[in-house]
mmCIF file of C-alpha atoms in Angstrom:
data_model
loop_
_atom_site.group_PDB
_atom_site.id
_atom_site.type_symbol
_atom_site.label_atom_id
_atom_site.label_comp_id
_atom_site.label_asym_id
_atom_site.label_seq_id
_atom_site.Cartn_x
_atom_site.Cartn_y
_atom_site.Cartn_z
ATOM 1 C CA UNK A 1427 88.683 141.799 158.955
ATOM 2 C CA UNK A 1428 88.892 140.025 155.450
ATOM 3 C CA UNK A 1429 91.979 138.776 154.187
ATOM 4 C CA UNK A 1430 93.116 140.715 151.053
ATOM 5 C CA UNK A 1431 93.067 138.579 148.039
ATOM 6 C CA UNK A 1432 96.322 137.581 146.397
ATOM 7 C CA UNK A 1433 95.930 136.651 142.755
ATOM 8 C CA UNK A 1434 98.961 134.569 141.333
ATOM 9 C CA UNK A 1435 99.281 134.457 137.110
ATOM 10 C CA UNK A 1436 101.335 131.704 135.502
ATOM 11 C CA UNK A 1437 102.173 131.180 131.975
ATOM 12 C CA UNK A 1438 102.931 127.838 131.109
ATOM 13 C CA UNK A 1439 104.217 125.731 127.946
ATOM 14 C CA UNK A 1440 105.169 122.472 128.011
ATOM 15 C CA UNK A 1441 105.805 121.744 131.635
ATOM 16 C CA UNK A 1442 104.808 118.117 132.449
ATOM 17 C CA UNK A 1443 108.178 118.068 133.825
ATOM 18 C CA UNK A 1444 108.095 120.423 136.405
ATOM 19 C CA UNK A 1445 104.860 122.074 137.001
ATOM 20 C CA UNK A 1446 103.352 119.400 139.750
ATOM 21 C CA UNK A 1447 106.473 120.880 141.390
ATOM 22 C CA UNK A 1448 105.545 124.455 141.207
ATOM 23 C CA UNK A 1449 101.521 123.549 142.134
ATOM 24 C CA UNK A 1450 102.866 121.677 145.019
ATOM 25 C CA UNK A 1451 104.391 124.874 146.561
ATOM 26 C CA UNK A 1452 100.941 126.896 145.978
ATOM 27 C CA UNK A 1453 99.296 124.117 147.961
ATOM 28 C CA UNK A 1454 101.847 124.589 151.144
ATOM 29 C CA UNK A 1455 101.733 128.413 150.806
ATOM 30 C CA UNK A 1456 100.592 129.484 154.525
ATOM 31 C CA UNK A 1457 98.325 132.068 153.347
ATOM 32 C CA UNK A 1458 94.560 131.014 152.805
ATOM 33 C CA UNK A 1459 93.096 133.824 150.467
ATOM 34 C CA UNK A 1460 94.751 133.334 146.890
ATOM 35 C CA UNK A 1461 93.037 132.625 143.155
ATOM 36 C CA UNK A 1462 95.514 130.993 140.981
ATOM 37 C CA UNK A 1463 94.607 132.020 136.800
ATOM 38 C CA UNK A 1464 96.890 128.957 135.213
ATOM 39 C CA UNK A 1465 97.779 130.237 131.337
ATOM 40 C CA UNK A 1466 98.436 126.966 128.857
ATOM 41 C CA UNK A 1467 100.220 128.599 126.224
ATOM 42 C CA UNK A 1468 99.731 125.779 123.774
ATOM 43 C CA UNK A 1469 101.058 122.693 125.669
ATOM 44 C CA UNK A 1470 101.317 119.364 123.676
ATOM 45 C CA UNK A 1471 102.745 117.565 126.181
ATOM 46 C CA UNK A 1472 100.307 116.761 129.708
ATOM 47 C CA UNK A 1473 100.436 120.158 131.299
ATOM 48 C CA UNK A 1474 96.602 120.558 130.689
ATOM 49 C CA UNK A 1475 96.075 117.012 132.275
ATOM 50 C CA UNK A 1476 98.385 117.755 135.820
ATOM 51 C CA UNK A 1477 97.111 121.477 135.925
ATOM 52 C CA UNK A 1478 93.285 120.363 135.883
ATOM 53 C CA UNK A 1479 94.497 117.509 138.232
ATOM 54 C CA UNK A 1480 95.842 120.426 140.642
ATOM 55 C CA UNK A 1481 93.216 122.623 139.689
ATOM 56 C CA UNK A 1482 91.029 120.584 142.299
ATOM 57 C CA UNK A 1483 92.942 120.315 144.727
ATOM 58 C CA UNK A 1484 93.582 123.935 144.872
ATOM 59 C CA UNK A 1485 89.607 124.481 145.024
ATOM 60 C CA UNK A 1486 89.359 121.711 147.595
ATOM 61 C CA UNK A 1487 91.680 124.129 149.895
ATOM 62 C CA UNK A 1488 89.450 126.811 149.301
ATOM 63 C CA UNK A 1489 91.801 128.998 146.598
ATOM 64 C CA UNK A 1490 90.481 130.095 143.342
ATOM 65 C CA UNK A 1491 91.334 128.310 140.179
ATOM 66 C CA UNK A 1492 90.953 129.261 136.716
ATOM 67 C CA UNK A 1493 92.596 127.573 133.935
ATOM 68 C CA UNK A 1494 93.256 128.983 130.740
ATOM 69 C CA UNK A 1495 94.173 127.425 127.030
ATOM 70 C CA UNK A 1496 95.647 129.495 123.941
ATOM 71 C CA UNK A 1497 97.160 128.449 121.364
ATOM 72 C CA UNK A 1498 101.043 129.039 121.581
ATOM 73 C CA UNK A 1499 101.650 132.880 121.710
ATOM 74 C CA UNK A 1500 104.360 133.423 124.162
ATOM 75 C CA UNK A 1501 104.897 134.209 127.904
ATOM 76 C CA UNK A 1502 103.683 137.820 127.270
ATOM 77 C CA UNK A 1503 100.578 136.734 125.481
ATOM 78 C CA UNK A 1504 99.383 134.339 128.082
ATOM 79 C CA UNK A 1505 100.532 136.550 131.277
ATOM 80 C CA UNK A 1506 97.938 139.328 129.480
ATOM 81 C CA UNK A 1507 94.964 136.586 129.398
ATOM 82 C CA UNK A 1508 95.850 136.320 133.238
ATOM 83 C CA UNK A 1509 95.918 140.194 133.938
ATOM 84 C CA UNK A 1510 92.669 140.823 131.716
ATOM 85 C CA UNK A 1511 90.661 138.811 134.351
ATOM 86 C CA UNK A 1512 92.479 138.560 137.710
ATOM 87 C CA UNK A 1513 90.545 140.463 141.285
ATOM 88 C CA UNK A 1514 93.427 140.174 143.759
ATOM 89 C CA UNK A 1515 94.379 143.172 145.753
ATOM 90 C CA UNK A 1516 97.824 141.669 145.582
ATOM 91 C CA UNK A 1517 99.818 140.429 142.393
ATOM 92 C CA UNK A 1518 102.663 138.169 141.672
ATOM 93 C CA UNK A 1519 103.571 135.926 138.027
ATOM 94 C CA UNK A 1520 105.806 133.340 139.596
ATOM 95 C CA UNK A 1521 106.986 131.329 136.356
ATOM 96 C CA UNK A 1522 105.999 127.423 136.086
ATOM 97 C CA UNK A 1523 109.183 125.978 136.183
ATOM 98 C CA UNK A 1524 110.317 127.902 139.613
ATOM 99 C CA UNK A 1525 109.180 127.168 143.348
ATOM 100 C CA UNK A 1526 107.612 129.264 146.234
ATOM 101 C CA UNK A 1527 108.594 128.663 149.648
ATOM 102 C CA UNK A 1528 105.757 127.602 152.046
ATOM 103 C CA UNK A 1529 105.984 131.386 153.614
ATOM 104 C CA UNK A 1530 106.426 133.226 150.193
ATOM 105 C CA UNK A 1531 102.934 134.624 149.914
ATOM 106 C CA UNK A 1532 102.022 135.389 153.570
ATOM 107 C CA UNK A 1533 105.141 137.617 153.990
ATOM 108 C CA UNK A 1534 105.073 139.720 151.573
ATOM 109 C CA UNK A 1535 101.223 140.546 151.980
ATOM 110 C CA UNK A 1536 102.425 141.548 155.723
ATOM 111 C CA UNK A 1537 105.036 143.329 154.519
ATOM 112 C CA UNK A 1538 103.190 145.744 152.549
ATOM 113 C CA UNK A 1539 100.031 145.626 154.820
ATOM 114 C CA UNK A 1540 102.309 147.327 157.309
ATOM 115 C CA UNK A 1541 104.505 149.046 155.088
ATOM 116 C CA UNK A 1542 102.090 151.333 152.866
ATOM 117 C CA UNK A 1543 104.806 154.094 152.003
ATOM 118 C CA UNK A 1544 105.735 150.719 149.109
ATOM 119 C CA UNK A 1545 103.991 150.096 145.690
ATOM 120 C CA UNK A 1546 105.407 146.969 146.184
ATOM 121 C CA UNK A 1547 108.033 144.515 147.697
ATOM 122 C CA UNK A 1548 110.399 141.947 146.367
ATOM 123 C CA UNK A 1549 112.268 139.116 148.569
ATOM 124 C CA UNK A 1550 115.240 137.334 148.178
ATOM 125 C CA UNK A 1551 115.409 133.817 146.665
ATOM 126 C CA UNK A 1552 117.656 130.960 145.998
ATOM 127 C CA UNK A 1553 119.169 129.893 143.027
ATOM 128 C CA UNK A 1554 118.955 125.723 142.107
ATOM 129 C CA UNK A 1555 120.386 123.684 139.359
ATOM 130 C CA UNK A 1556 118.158 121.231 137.929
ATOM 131 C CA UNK A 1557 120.063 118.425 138.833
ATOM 132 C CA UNK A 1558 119.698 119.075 142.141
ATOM 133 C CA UNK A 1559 117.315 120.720 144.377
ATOM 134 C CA UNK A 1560 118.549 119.481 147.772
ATOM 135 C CA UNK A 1561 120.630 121.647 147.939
ATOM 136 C CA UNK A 1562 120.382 125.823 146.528
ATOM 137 C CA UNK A 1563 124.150 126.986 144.471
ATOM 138 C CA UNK A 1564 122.957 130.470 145.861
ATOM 139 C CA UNK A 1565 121.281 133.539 146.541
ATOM 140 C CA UNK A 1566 119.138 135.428 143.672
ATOM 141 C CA UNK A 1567 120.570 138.444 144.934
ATOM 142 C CA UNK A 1568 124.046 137.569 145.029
ATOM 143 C CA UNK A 1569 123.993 138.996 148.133
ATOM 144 C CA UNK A 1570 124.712 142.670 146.221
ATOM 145 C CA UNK A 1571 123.946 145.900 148.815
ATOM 146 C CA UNK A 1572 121.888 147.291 146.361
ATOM 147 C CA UNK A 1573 118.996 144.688 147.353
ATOM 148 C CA UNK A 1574 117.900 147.297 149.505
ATOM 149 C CA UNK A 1575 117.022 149.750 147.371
ATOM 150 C CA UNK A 1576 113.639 150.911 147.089
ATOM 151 C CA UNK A 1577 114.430 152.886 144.137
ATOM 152 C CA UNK A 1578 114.682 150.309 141.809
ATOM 153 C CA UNK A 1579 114.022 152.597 138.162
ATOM 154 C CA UNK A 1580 117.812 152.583 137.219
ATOM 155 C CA UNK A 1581 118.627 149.596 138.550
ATOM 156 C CA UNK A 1582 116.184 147.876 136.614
ATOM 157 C CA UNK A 1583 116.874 149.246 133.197
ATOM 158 C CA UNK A 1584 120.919 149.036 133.640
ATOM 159 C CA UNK A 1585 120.249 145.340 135.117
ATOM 160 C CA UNK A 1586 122.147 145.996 138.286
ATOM 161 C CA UNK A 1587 119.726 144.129 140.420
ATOM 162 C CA UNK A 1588 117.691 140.882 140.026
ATOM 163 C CA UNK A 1589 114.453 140.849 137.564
ATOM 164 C CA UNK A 1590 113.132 137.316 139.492
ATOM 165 C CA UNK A 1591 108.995 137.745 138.495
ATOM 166 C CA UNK A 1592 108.283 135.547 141.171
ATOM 167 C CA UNK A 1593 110.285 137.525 144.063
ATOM 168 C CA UNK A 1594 107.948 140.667 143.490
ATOM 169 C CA UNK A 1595 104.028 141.240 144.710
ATOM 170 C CA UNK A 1596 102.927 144.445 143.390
ATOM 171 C CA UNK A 1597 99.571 146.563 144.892
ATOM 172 C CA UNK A 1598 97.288 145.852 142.344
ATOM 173 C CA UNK A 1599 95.576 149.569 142.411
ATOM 174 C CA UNK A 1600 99.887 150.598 142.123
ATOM 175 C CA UNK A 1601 99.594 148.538 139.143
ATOM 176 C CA UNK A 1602 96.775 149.809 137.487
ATOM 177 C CA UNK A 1603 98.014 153.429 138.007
ATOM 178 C CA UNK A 1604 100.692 152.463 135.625
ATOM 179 C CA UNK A 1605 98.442 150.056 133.334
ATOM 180 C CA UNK A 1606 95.280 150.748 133.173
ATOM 181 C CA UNK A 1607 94.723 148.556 130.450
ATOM 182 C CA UNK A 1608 96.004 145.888 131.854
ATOM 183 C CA UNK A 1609 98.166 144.530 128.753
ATOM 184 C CA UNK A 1610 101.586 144.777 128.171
ATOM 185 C CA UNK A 1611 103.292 144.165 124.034
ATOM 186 C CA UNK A 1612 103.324 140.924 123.448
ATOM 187 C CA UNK A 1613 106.947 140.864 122.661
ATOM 188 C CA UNK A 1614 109.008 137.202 122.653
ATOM 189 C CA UNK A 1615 111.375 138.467 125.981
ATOM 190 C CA UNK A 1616 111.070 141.255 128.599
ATOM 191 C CA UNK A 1617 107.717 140.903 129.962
ATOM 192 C CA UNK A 1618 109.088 141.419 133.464
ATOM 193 C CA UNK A 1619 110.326 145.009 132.426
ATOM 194 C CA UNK A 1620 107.199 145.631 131.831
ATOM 195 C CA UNK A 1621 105.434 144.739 134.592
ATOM 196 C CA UNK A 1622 108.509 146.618 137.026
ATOM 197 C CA UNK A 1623 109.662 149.227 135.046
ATOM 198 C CA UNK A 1624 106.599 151.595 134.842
ATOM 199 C CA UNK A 1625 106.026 150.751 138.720
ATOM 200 C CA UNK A 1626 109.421 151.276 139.636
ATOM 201 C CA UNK A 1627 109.487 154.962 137.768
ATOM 202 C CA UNK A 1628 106.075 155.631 140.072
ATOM 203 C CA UNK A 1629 106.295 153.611 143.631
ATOM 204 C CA UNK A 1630 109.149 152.590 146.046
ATOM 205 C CA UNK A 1631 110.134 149.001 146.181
ATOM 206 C CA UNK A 1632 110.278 147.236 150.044
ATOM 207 C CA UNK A 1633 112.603 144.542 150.387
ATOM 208 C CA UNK A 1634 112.257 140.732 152.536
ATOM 209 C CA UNK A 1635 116.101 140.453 153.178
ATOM 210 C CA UNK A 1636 114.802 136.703 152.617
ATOM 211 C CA UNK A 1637 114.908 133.550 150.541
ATOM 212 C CA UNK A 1638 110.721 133.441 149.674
ATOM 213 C CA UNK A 1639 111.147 132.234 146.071
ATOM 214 C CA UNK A 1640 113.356 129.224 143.998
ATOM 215 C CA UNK A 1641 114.844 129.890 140.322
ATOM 216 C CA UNK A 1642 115.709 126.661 138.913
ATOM 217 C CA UNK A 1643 117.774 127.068 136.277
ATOM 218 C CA UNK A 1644 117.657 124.642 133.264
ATOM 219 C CA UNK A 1645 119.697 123.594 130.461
ATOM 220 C CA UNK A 1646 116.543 123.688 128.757
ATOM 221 C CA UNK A 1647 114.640 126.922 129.335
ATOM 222 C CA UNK A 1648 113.606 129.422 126.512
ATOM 223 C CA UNK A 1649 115.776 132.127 128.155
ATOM 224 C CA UNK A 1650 118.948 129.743 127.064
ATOM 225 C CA UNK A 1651 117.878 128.937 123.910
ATOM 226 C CA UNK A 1652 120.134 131.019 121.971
ATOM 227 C CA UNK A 1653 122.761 129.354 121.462
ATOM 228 C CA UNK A 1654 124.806 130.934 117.971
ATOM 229 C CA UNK A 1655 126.246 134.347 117.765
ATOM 230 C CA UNK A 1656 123.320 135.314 115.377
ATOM 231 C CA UNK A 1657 120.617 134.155 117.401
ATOM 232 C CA UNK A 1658 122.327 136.201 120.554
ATOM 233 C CA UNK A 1659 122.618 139.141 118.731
ATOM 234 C CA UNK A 1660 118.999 138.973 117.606
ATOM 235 C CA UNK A 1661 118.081 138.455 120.895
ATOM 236 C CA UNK A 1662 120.164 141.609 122.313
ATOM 237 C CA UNK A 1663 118.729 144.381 119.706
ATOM 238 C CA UNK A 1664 115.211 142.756 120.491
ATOM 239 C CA UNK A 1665 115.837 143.156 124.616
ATOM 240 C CA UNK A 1666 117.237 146.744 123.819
ATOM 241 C CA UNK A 1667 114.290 147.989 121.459
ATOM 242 C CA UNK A 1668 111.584 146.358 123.893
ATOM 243 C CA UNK A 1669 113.818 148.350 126.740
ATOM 244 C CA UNK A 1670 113.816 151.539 124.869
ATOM 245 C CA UNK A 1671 109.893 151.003 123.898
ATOM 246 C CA UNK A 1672 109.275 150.788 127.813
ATOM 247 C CA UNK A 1673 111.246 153.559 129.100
ATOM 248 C CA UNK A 1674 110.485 156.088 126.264
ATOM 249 C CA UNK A 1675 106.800 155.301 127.070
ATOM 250 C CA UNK A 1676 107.324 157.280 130.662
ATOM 251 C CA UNK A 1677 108.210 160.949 131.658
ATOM 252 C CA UNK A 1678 112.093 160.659 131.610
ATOM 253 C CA UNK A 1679 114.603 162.354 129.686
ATOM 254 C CA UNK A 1680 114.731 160.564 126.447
ATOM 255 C CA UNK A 1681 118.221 161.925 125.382
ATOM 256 C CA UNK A 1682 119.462 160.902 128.631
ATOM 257 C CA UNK A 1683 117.842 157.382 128.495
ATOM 258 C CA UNK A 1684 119.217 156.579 124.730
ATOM 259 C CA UNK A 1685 122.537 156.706 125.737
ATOM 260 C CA UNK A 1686 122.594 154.685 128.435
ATOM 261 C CA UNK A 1687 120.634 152.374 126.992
ATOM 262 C CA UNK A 1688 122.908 152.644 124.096
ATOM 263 C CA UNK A 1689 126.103 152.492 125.758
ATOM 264 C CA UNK A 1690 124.578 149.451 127.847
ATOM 265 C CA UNK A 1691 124.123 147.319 124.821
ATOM 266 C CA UNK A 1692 127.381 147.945 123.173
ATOM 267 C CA UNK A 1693 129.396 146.495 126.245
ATOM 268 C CA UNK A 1694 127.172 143.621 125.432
ATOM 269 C CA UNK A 1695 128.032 143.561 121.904
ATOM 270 C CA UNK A 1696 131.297 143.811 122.416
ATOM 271 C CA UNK A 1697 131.013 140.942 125.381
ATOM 272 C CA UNK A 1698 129.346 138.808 122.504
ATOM 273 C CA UNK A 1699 132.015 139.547 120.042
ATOM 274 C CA UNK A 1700 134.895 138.448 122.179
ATOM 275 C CA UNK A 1701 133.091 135.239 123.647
ATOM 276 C CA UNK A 1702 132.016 134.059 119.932
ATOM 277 C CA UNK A 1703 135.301 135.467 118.116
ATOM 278 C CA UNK A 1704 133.705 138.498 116.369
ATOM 279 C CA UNK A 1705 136.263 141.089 115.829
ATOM 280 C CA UNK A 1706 133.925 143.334 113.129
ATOM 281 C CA UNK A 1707 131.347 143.513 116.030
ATOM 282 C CA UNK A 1708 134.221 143.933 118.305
ATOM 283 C CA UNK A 1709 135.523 147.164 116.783
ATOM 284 C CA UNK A 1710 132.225 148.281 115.986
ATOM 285 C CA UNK A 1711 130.799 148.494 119.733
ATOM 286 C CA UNK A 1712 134.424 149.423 120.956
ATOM 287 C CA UNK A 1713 133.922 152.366 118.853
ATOM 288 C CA UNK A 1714 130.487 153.325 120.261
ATOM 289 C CA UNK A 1715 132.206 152.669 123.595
ATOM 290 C CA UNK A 1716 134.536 155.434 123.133
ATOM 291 C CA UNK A 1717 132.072 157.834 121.675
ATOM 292 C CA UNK A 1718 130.643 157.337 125.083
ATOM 293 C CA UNK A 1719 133.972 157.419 126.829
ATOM 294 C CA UNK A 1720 133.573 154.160 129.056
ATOM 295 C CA UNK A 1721 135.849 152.026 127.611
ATOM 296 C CA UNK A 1722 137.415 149.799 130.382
ATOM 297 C CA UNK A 1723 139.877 147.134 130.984
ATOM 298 C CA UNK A 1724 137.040 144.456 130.663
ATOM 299 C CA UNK A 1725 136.241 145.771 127.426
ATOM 300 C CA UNK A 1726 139.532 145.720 125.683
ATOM 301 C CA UNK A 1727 139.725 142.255 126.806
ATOM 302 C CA UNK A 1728 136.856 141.282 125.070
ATOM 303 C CA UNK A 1729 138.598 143.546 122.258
ATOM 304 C CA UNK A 1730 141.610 141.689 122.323
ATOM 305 C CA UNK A 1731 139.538 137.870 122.759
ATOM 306 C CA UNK A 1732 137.755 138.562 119.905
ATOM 307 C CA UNK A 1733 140.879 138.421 117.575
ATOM 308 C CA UNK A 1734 142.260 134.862 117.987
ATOM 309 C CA UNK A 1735 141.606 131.771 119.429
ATOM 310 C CA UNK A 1736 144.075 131.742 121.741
ATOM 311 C CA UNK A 1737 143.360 135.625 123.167
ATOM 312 C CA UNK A 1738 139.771 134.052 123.500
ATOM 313 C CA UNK A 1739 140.864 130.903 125.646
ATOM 314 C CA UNK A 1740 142.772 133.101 128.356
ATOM 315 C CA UNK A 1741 140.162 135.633 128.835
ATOM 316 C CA UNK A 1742 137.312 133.420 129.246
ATOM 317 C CA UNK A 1743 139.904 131.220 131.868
ATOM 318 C CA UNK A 1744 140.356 134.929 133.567
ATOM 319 C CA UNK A 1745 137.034 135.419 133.233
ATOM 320 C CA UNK A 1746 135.903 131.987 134.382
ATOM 321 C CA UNK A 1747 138.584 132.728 137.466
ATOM 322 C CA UNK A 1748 137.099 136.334 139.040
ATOM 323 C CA UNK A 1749 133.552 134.377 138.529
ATOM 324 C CA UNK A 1750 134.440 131.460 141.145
ATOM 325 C CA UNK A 1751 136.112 133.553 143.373
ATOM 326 C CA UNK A 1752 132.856 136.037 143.659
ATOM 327 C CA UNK A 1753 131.074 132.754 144.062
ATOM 328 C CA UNK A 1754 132.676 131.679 147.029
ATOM 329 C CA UNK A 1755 132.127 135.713 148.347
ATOM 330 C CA UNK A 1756 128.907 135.395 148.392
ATOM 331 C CA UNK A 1757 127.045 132.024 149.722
#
């Protein structure tokens, strides 16, 4: 019986750093029937050089390779060159800078070879800082109980449960149900909702109570780039109308939908405001808060942190406190 193909989509810019790493864990995957479709997205450092070097040695095992250079356009950009071409009956967009573990691929195709009632599965993972990779500061999960939900819609949108691209392999006729077109907006952030979101409002979600995939998180990555209060808040309306764009696109109640998604971005306003001393935007998204009627203890703290500097310095050390303790709850 022939193996089903597993394609695996990358996006890629400026990796020299780290992307031997990530082609070194393709090569020690334990599953033989995989194309890899390698996106440049406008590297000017060696990434073309180490990914061509790799590219061969990935044929030489017997994979597929096809490497793929445009000119800078984003993660969303390059992970729709990818879908436009790839034939695997599987599908997973691990990011460049992350790992696989040797077993990553082969269990999840089992899992959802014997486990058809799923769209698609997602596993657990571990969470490294850059500085060191011996040893993994914890679980992508966090060990929450909701990992083992298998309706993942809500979750997803309310960011209750881990968005990790590599974790997930999706069915790619699941997929296609959901995009035919195979393209997703070519937005600057949330290309991951788009991928899960319309599956998860059509399909069930399986879960591999099991580390298959490695986050690395660095100082460096686009996803911490934003580093002023402007540039955050930028950032937040952009997640929220690419959230909204996504959702409304489906059969759900729209009302419904607005105001969580509203009410879900004005605790983060207000989270903003207190960290970066904002009391306008403070009162502004308290006030939307109680419109909603979920204003909490958490959020007048960030209410009252906003005001002065020194309000600010003993809610972060609170804040700072609850988060090592959780920590140490969970690994």
């Amino acid at each position: 019986m022939k193996k089903p193909l597993v394609s695996i989509i990358t996006p890629c810019w400026n990796g020299e750093e780290y992307v031997a790493r990530y082609f070194e864990s393709i090569l020690a995957q334990t599953y033989d029937c995989v194309e890899v479709i390698f996106v440049n997205d406008g590297s000017t450092d060696r990434t073309e050089e180490i990914a061509l070097m790799y590219g061969d040695r990935l044929k030489n095992k017997g994979y597929g390779f096809t490497y793929i250079f445009q000119e800078n356009s984003g993660q969303a950009a390059a992970l729709n060159a990818g879908l436009k071409i790839f034939k695997g009956d599987y599908l997973t967009w691990p990011d460049s800078d992350d790992f696989l573990t040797p077993n990553s691929v082969e269990n999840r195709v089992v899992f959802l070879e014997y486990n058809r009632e799923f769209g698609f599965v997602r596993s657990d993972g571990y969470l490294y800082e850059e500085s060191d990779l011996r040893r993994p500061k914890g679980f992508i999960s966090g060990r929450n109980p909701n990992r083992f939900n298998d309706k993942l819609f809500d979750d997803l949108v309310l960011e209750r449960t881990f968005v990790a691209n590599g974790c997930y392999l999706v069915r790619t006729d699941e997929l296609l149900k959901v995009n035919p077109n195979r393209k997703i907006h070519e937005s600057r952030a949330g290309q991951n909702w788009q991928m899960l979101l319309p599956l998860s409002f059509s399909s069930r979600c399986g879960f591999i109570d099991e580390p298959l995939y490695c986050v690395v998180i660095r100082n460096r990555s686009h996803s911490r780039a934003y580093s002023t209060l402007k540039q955050q808040i930028e950032r937040t309306y952009e997640l929220k109308h690419l959230l909204e764009y996504v959702v409304f696109s489906l059969n759900v109640d729209v009302y419904e939908y607005q105001r969580i998604i509203e009410e879900k971005y004005s605790h983060r306003l207000l989270r903003l405001a207190g960290n970066y001393g904002d009391p306008a935007l403070a009162k502004k998204s308290l006030q939307y808060l109680k419109k909603f009627g979920s204003v909490g203890r958490v959020d007048r703290l960030y209410y009252l942190m906003s005001l002065t500097p020194i309000t600010r310095l003993l809610g972060k050390c609170i804040f700072r406190t609850k988060q090592l303790l959780a920590h140490k709850s969970r690994f």
